[in-house]
mmCIF file of C-alpha atoms in Angstrom:
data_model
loop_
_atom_site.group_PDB
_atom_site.id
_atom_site.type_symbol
_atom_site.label_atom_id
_atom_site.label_comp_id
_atom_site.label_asym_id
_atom_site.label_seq_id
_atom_site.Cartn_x
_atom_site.Cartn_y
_atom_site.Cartn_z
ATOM 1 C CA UNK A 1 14.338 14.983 -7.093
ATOM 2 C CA UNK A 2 12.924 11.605 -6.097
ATOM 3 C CA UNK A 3 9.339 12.402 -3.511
ATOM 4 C CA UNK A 4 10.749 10.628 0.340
ATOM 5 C CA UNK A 5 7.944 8.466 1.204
ATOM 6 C CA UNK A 6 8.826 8.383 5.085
ATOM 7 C CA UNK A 7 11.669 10.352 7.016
ATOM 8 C CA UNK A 8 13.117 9.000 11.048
ATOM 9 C CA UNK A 9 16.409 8.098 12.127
ATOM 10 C CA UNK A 10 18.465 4.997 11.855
ATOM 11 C CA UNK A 11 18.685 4.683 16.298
ATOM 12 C CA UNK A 12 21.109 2.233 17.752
ATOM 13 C CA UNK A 13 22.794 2.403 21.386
ATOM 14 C CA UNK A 14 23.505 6.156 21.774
ATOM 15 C CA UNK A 15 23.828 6.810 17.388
ATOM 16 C CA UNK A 16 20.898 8.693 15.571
ATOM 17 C CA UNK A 17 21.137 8.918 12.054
ATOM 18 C CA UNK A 18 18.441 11.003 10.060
ATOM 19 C CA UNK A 19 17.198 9.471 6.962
ATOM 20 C CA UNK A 20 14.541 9.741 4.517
ATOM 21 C CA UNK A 21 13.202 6.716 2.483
ATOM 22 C CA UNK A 22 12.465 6.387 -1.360
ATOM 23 C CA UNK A 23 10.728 3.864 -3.257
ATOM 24 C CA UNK A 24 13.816 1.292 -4.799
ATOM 25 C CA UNK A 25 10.966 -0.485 -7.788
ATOM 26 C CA UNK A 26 8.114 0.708 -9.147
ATOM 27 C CA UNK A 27 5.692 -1.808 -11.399
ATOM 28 C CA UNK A 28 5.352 -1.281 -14.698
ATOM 29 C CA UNK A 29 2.323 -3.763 -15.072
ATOM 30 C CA UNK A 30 -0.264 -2.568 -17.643
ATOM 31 C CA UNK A 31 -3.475 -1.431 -15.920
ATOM 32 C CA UNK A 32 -7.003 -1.173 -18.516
ATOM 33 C CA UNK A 33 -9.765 0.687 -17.523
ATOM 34 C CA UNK A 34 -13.727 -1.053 -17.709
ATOM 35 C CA UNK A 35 -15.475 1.280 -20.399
ATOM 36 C CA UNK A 36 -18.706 1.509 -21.470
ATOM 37 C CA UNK A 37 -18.536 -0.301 -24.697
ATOM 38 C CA UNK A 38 -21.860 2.007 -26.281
ATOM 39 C CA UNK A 39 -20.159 5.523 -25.163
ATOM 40 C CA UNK A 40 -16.336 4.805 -24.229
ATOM 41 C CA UNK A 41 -17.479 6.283 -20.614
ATOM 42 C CA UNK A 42 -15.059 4.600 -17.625
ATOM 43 C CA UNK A 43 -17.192 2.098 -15.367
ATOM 44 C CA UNK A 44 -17.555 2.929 -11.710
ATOM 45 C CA UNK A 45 -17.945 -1.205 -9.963
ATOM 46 C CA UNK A 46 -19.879 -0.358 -6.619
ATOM 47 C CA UNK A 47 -20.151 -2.234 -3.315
ATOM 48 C CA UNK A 48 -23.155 -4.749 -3.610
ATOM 49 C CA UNK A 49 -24.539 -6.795 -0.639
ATOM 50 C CA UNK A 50 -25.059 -10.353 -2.466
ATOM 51 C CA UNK A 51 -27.894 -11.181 0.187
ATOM 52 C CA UNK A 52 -30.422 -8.055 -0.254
ATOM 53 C CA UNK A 53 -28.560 -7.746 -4.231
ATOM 54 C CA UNK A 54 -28.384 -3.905 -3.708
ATOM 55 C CA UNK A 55 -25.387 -1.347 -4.194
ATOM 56 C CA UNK A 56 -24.301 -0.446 -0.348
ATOM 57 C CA UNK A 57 -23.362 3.475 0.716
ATOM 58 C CA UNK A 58 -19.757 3.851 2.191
ATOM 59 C CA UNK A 59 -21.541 5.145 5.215
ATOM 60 C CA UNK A 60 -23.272 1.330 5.695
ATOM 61 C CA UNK A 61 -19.471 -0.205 5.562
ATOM 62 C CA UNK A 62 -18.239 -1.856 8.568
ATOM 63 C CA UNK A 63 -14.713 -3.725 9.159
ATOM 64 C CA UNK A 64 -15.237 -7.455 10.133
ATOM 65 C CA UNK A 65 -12.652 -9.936 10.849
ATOM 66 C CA UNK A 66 -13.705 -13.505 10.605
ATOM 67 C CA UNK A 67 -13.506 -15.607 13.350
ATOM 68 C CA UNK A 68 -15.149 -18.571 12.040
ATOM 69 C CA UNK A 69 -17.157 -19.482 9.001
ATOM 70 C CA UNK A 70 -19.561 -16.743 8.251
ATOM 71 C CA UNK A 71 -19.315 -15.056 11.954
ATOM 72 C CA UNK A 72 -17.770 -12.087 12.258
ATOM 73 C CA UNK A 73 -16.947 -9.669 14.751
ATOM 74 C CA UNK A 74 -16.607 -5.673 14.141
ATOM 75 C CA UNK A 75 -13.753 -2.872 14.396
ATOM 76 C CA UNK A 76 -14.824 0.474 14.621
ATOM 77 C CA UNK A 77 -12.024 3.414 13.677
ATOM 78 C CA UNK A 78 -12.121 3.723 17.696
ATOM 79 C CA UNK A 79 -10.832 0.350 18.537
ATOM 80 C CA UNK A 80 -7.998 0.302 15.702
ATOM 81 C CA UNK A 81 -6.895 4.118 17.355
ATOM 82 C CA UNK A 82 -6.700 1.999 21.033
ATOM 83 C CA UNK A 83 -4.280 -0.497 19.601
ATOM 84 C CA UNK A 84 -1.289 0.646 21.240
ATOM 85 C CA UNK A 85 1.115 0.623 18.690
ATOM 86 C CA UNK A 86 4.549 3.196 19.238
ATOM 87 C CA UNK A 87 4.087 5.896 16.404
ATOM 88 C CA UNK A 88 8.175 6.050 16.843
ATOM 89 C CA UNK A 89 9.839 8.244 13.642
ATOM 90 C CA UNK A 90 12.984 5.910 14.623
ATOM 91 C CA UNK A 91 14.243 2.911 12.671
ATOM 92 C CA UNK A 92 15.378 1.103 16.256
ATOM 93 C CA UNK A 93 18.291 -1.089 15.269
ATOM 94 C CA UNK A 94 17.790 -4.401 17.555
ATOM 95 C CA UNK A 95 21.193 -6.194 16.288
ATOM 96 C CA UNK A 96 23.737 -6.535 13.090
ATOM 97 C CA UNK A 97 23.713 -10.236 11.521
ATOM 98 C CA UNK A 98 25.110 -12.438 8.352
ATOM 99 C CA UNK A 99 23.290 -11.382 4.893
ATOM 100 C CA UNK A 100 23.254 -14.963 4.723
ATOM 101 C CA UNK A 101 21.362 -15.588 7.526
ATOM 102 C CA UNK A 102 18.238 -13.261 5.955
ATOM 103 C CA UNK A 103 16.448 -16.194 3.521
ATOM 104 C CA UNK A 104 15.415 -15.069 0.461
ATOM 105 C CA UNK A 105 12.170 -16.342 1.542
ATOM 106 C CA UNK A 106 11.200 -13.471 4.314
ATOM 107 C CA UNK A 107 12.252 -10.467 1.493
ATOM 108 C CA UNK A 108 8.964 -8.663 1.152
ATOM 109 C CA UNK A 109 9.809 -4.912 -0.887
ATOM 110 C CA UNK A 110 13.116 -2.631 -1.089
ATOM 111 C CA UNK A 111 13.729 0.896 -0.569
ATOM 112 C CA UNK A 112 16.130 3.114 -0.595
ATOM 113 C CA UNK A 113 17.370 4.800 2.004
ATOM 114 C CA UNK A 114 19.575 8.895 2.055
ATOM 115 C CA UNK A 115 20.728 10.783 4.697
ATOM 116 C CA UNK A 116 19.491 14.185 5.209
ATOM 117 C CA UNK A 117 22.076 16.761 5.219
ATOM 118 C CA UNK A 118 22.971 17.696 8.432
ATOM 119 C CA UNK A 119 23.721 12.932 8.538
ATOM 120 C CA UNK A 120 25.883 12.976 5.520
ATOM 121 C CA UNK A 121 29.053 11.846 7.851
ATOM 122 C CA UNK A 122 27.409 9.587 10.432
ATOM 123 C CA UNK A 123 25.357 7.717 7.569
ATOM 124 C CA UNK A 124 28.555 7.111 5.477
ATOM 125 C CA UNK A 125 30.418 5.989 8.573
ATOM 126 C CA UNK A 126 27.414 3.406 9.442
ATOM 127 C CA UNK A 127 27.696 2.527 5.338
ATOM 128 C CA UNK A 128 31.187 1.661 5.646
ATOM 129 C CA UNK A 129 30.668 -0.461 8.565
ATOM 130 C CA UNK A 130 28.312 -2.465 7.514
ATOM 131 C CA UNK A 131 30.226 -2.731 4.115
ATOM 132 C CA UNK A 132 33.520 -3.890 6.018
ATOM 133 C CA UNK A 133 31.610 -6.667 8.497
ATOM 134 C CA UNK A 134 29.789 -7.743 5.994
ATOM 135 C CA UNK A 135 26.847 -7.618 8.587
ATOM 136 C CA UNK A 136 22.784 -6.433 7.984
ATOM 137 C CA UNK A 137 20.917 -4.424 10.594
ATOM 138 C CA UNK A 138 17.704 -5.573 11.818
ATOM 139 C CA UNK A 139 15.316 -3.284 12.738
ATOM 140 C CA UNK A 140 11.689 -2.490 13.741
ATOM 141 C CA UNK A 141 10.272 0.300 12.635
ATOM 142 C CA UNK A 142 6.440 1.997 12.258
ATOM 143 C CA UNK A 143 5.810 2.395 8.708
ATOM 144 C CA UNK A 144 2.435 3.424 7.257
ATOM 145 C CA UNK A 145 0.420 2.835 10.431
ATOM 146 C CA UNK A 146 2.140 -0.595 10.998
ATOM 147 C CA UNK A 147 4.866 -2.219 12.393
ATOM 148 C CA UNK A 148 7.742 -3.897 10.456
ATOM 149 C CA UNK A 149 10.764 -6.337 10.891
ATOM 150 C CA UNK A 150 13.224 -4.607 8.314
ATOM 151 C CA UNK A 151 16.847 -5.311 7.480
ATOM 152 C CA UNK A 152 19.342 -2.302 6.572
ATOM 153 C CA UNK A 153 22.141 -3.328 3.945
ATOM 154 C CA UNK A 154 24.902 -1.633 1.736
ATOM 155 C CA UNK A 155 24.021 -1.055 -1.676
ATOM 156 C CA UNK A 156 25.590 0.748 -4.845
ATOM 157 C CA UNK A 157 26.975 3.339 -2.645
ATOM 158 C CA UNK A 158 24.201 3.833 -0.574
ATOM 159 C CA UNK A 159 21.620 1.847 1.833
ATOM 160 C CA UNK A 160 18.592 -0.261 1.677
ATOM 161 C CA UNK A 161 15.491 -0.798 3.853
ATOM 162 C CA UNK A 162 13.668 -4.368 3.122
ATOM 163 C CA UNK A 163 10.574 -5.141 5.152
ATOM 164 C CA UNK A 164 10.687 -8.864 6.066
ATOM 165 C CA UNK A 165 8.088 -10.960 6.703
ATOM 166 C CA UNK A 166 7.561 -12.390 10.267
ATOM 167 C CA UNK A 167 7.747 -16.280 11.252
ATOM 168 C CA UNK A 168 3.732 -16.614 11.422
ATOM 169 C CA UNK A 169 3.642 -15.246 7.786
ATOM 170 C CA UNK A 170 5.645 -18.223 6.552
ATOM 171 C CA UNK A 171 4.027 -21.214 4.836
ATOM 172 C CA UNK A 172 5.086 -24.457 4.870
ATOM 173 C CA UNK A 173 6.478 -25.747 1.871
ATOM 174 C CA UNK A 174 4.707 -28.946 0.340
ATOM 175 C CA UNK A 175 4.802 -32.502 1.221
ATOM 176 C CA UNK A 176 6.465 -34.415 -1.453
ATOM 177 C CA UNK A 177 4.650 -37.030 -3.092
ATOM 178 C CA UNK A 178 4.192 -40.372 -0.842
ATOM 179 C CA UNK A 179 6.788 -42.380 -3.172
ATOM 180 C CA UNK A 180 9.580 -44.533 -3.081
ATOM 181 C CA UNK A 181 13.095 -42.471 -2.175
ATOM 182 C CA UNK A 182 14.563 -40.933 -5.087
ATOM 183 C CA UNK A 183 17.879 -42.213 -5.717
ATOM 184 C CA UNK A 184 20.124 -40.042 -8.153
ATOM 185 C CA UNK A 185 23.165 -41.332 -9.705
ATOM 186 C CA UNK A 186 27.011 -39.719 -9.758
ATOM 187 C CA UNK A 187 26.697 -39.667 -13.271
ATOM 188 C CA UNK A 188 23.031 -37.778 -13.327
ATOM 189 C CA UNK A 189 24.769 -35.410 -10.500
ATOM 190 C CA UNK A 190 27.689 -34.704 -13.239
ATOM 191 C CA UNK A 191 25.315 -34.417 -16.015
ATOM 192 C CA UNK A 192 23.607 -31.665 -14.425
ATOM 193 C CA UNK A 193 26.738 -30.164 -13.001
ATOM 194 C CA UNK A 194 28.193 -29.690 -16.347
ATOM 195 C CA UNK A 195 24.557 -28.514 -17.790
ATOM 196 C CA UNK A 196 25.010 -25.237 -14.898
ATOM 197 C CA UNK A 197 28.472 -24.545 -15.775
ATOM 198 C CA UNK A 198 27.784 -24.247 -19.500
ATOM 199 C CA UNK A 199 24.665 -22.221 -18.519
ATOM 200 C CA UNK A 200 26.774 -19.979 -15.914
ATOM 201 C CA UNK A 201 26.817 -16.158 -16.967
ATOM 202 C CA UNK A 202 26.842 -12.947 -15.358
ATOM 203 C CA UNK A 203 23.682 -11.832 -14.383
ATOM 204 C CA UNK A 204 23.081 -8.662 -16.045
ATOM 205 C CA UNK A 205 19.541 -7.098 -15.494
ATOM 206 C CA UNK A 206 19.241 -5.576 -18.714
ATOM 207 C CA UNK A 207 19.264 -8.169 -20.555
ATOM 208 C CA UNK A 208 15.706 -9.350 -19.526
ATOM 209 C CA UNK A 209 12.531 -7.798 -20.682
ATOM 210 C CA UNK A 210 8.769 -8.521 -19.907
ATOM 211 C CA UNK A 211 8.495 -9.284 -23.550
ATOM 212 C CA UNK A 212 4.347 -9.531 -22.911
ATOM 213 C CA UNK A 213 4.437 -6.133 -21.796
ATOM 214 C CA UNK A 214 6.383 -4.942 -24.768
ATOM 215 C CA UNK A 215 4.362 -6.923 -27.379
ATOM 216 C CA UNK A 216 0.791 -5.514 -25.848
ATOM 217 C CA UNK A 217 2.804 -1.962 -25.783
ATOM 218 C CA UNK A 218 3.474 -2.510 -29.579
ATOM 219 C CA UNK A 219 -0.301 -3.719 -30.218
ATOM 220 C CA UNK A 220 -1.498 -0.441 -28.094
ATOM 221 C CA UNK A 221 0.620 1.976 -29.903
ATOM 222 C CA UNK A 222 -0.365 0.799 -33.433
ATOM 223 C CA UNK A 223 -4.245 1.454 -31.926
ATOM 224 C CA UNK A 224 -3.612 4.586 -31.028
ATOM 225 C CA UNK A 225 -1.525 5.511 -34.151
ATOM 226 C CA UNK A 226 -4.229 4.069 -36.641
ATOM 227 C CA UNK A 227 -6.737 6.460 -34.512
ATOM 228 C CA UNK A 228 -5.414 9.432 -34.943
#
């Protein structure tokens, strides 16, 4: 049984739906450990002030933000506990809109989401709606001390949560190079229209493979056989 990393209610107008939410991914990214090449022993890297050169005790941390080039000014626990902030267990549902409408762009990280058991009905009712309008809920909700812009969709049978970013998060995308217009022919556009039809396929997931991962896998496992 899959660990729920959060549990609220999906709230809109008078509705309250009780959920609980799951991680959707998890990475599978290789992570190596700093050893002590002389006696294999794992490597502890410790805070060190680059002014005085000397390792620094938790208890001499402080939080500073930045303000401008090499000023600072400092939060305290105190002052990030008076930031009002709603500590609501409620996914509040401001409005339903086109899937389309969500860029790929502001999709930050997935999760599922279940309904307890006493919300087996409502959830599946609020599934099948969303399913039949084709719409995606947007929501704001307090997750891990912060609060996020999500969207609620149908999926597989089920629902997911994906935090979005905000519009302040969003970069710019870059200038193009200061040159004459680029002028593309009817026959370059067919060209490359015929290239993507050949190319066209259905995407199917397991098919691809972090083929890095599986090669350094392969090189780790022969290690570890040829040790033992």
């Amino acid at each position: 049984m899959a660990r729920a990393l959060w549990s609220g209610a999906i709230a809109f107008g008078l509705v309250n739906i009780p959920v609980k939410l799951y991680g959707a991914t998890e990475s599978k990214d290789l992570s190596f450990t700093t050893l002590h090449a002389s006696c294999m022993t794992a490597l502890r890297r410790p805070y060190v002030c680059p002014k005085d050169n000397v390792p620094v005790d938790s208890k001499e941390m402080v939080k500073g933000y930045e303000y401008a080039k090499g000023q600072y000014v400092i939060l305290t626990d105190k002052d990030f506990d008076a930031v009002p902030l709603e500590a609501s267990k409620a996914l509040e549902v401001q409005g339903f809109v086109e899937s389309a409408d969500i860029s790929s762009i502001l999709r930050e990280r997935n999760y599922y989401l279940g309904p307890e058991e006493i919300s087996l009905k409502p959830f599946e009712l609020f599934r099948q709606a969303l399913m039949r309008t084709g719409k995606v809920a947007i929501a704001r909700a307090v997750l891990w001390k912060k609060e996020q812009l999500v969207s609620i969709s149908p999926l597989n049978g089920g629902l997911v949560l994906t935090t979005l970013m905000y519009q302040d998060e969003l970069k710019a995308p870059p200038e193009p190079p200061a040159t004459q217009p680029v002028v593309i022919s009817e026959a370059e556009i067919d060209l490359a229209l015929q290239l993507i039809k050949t190319l066209t396929m259905e995407f199917d997931l397991s098919r691809f493979h972090d083929r890095y991962r599986d090669a350094l896998m392969q090189l780790i496992q022969a290690k570890v056989e040829g040790k033992e």
